[in-house]
Amino acid sequence: MGGIVFSQFDRVAITTDDFEDLGVPRGAICFILDLYTSDEFELDYQEEGTGATILTFSARSDQIRSLDK
């Protein structure tokens, strides 16, 4: 995790192609909805412009990077 502590509602970017099959490309901006553990999170991927949720999914800290810290 590199010392970064993630918090609920932080903006993060996807750093992997692991979610391409879900329609979430590398570089996509998401919000942390919930923290399952210090290393696993529920993310919200939204439609740009409207903010409508496209997908919620789980990710680990090594699959995201913070945009807020």
Tab-separated table of C-alpha atoms in Angstrom:
chain	number	residue	atom	x	y	z
A	1	MET	CA	0.000	0.000	0.000
A	2	GLY	CA	3.049	2.261	0.165
A	3	GLY	CA	1.968	4.066	3.318
A	4	ILE	CA	-1.164	5.562	1.774
A	5	VAL	CA	-4.232	5.141	3.936
A	6	PHE	CA	-7.402	5.071	1.887
A	7	SER	CA	-10.659	6.472	3.257
A	8	GLN	CA	-14.310	6.213	2.334
A	9	PHE	CA	-15.194	8.489	-0.614
A	10	ASP	CA	-11.567	8.963	-1.735
A	11	ARG	CA	-11.128	9.344	-5.490
A	12	VAL	CA	-8.858	6.686	-6.947
A	13	ALA	CA	-7.585	5.672	-10.371
A	14	ILE	CA	-7.441	2.083	-11.577
A	15	THR	CA	-3.820	1.033	-12.218
A	16	THR	CA	-4.397	-2.368	-13.804
A	17	ASP	CA	-6.196	-4.070	-16.678
A	18	ASP	CA	-7.774	-6.545	-14.217
A	19	PHE	CA	-11.231	-4.964	-14.567
A	20	GLU	CA	-11.367	-4.526	-18.360
A	21	ASP	CA	-13.782	-7.470	-18.615
A	22	LEU	CA	-16.147	-5.504	-16.342
A	23	GLY	CA	-15.868	-2.434	-18.575
A	24	VAL	CA	-13.549	-0.538	-16.228
A	25	PRO	CA	-10.376	0.430	-18.097
A	26	ARG	CA	-6.954	1.229	-16.658
A	27	GLY	CA	-6.978	4.891	-15.617
A	28	ALA	CA	-10.703	4.955	-14.807
A	29	ILE	CA	-11.629	7.235	-11.915
A	30	CYS	CA	-13.636	5.633	-9.113
A	31	PHE	CA	-14.740	6.464	-5.581
A	32	ILE	CA	-14.237	4.253	-2.534
A	33	LEU	CA	-17.680	3.371	-1.190
A	34	ASP	CA	-16.659	1.027	1.582
A	35	LEU	CA	-13.515	-0.357	3.190
A	36	TYR	CA	-13.667	-4.120	3.716
A	37	THR	CA	-10.145	-4.306	5.145
A	38	SER	CA	-7.116	-2.014	5.038
A	39	ASP	CA	-6.301	-3.586	1.668
A	40	GLU	CA	-9.704	-4.287	0.030
A	41	PHE	CA	-12.363	-1.814	-1.000
A	42	GLU	CA	-15.721	-1.494	-2.724
A	43	LEU	CA	-15.432	0.989	-5.589
A	44	ASP	CA	-18.035	2.982	-7.488
A	45	TYR	CA	-17.377	3.563	-11.201
A	46	GLN	CA	-19.536	6.418	-12.505
A	47	GLU	CA	-20.596	7.792	-15.845
A	48	GLU	CA	-18.616	10.929	-16.560
A	49	GLY	CA	-20.854	13.969	-16.708
A	50	THR	CA	-23.925	12.546	-14.977
A	51	GLY	CA	-22.339	10.786	-12.016
A	52	ALA	CA	-24.675	7.824	-12.498
A	53	THR	CA	-23.216	4.598	-11.159
A	54	ILE	CA	-22.154	2.226	-13.910
A	55	LEU	CA	-20.735	-0.482	-11.664
A	56	THR	CA	-19.690	-1.225	-8.106
A	57	PHE	CA	-16.884	-3.752	-7.638
A	58	SER	CA	-14.120	-4.787	-5.239
A	59	ALA	CA	-10.443	-3.926	-5.629
A	60	ARG	CA	-7.223	-4.203	-3.636
A	61	SER	CA	-4.848	-1.363	-2.805
A	62	ASP	CA	-2.313	-2.652	-5.355
A	63	GLN	CA	-4.912	-2.135	-8.123
A	64	ILE	CA	-5.596	1.546	-7.401
A	65	ARG	CA	-3.804	4.813	-6.682
A	66	SER	CA	-5.098	7.772	-4.739
A	67	LEU	CA	-6.045	10.997	-6.479
A	68	ASP	CA	-6.751	12.831	-3.224
A	69	LYS	CA	-3.532	12.275	-1.224
